[in-house]
Amino acid sequence: HVHLNPVYFSRRFKEVTGSTFKDHLNRVRVEEAKRLLRATDHTLLDIALAVGYDNQSYFTKVFKSRTGLTPRQYREIK
C-alpha cells in the first residue's frame, strides 16, 4: 500500500527503532497473547491464531523465547 521495497523498509525500520520489524511484530503479538491468556479462557490455538500465528507450535516457541514460559505455564501462574 505504501510502495516500499521490503528490504528498504526493514533497513529503515531497524535504523529508526533499533530492532527488526520481525522482532517488533513478535513482541506485539506476545504482549497481546499474554493479555488474552490472562483475560480469556480461549484455547492456545485460538490465541495463536488471534495474534497472527498459523502454527501453535511456532507460537509456543516464540512465546517461550520471549517470556521464559510456555503459554500454558504463563496462564497457570497469572
Short mmCIF file of C-alpha atoms in Angstrom, two decimals:
data_model
loop_
_atom_site.label_atom_id
_atom_site.label_comp_id
_atom_site.label_asym_id
_atom_site.label_seq_id
_atom_site.Cartn_x
_atom_site.Cartn_y
_atom_site.Cartn_z
CA HIS A 1 0.00 0.00 0.00
CA VAL A 2 2.85 2.38 0.65
CA HIS A 3 5.02 1.15 -2.25
CA LEU A 4 8.17 0.47 -0.23
CA ASN A 5 10.61 -2.24 -1.09
CA PRO A 6 10.56 -4.78 1.80
CA VAL A 7 14.36 -4.69 2.17
CA TYR A 8 14.37 -0.88 2.29
CA PHE A 9 11.51 -0.87 4.80
CA SER A 10 13.28 -3.39 7.04
CA ARG A 11 16.53 -1.46 6.95
CA ARG A 12 14.86 1.86 7.73
CA PHE A 13 12.73 0.30 10.48
CA LYS A 14 15.85 -1.01 12.23
CA GLU A 15 17.67 2.32 11.82
CA VAL A 16 14.78 4.21 13.41
CA THR A 17 13.69 1.77 16.13
CA GLY A 18 16.83 -0.21 16.87
CA SER A 19 15.05 -3.54 16.37
CA THR A 20 14.00 -5.55 13.37
CA PHE A 21 10.43 -5.44 12.16
CA LYS A 22 10.08 -9.17 12.83
CA ASP A 23 11.26 -8.72 16.42
CA HIS A 24 8.86 -5.81 16.90
CA LEU A 25 5.97 -7.80 15.44
CA ASN A 26 6.72 -10.80 17.67
CA ARG A 27 6.91 -8.50 20.72
CA VAL A 28 3.49 -7.01 19.93
CA ARG A 29 1.99 -10.44 19.26
CA VAL A 30 3.33 -11.92 22.51
CA GLU A 31 2.07 -8.96 24.56
CA GLU A 32 -1.41 -9.41 23.09
CA ALA A 33 -1.21 -13.16 23.70
CA LYS A 34 -0.31 -12.51 27.34
CA ARG A 35 -3.35 -10.27 27.67
CA LEU A 36 -5.60 -12.91 26.12
CA LEU A 37 -4.14 -15.65 28.31
CA ARG A 38 -4.91 -13.60 31.42
CA ALA A 39 -8.33 -12.34 30.38
CA THR A 40 -9.93 -15.24 28.50
CA ASP A 41 -10.27 -18.98 28.54
CA HIS A 42 -9.69 -19.30 24.78
CA THR A 43 -7.65 -22.29 23.68
CA LEU A 44 -3.97 -21.82 22.94
CA LEU A 45 -4.68 -22.49 19.27
CA ASP A 46 -7.36 -19.79 19.20
CA ILE A 47 -4.98 -17.32 20.84
CA ALA A 48 -2.15 -18.24 18.47
CA LEU A 49 -4.44 -17.63 15.50
CA ALA A 50 -5.85 -14.43 17.00
CA VAL A 51 -2.41 -12.86 17.35
CA GLY A 52 -1.26 -13.88 13.88
CA TYR A 53 0.47 -17.24 14.17
CA ASP A 54 -0.75 -20.02 11.88
CA ASN A 55 1.08 -22.68 13.85
CA GLN A 56 0.58 -23.30 17.58
CA SER A 57 3.99 -24.94 17.93
CA TYR A 58 5.76 -21.91 16.48
CA PHE A 59 3.63 -19.62 18.67
CA THR A 60 4.70 -21.61 21.74
CA LYS A 61 8.37 -21.45 20.67
CA VAL A 62 8.29 -17.67 20.17
CA PHE A 63 6.28 -17.11 23.36
CA LYS A 64 8.73 -19.16 25.44
CA SER A 65 11.78 -17.46 23.92
CA ARG A 66 10.36 -14.04 24.87
CA THR A 67 8.91 -14.85 28.31
CA GLY A 68 10.78 -17.93 29.56
CA LEU A 69 7.45 -19.74 29.94
CA THR A 70 5.16 -21.66 27.63
CA PRO A 71 1.73 -20.09 27.10
CA ARG A 72 0.21 -22.81 29.29
CA GLN A 73 2.68 -22.13 32.11
CA TYR A 74 2.05 -18.39 31.79
CA ARG A 75 -1.70 -18.90 32.06
CA GLU A 76 -1.32 -21.10 35.15
CA ILE A 77 0.71 -18.56 37.11
CA LYS A 78 -1.15 -15.44 36.04
#
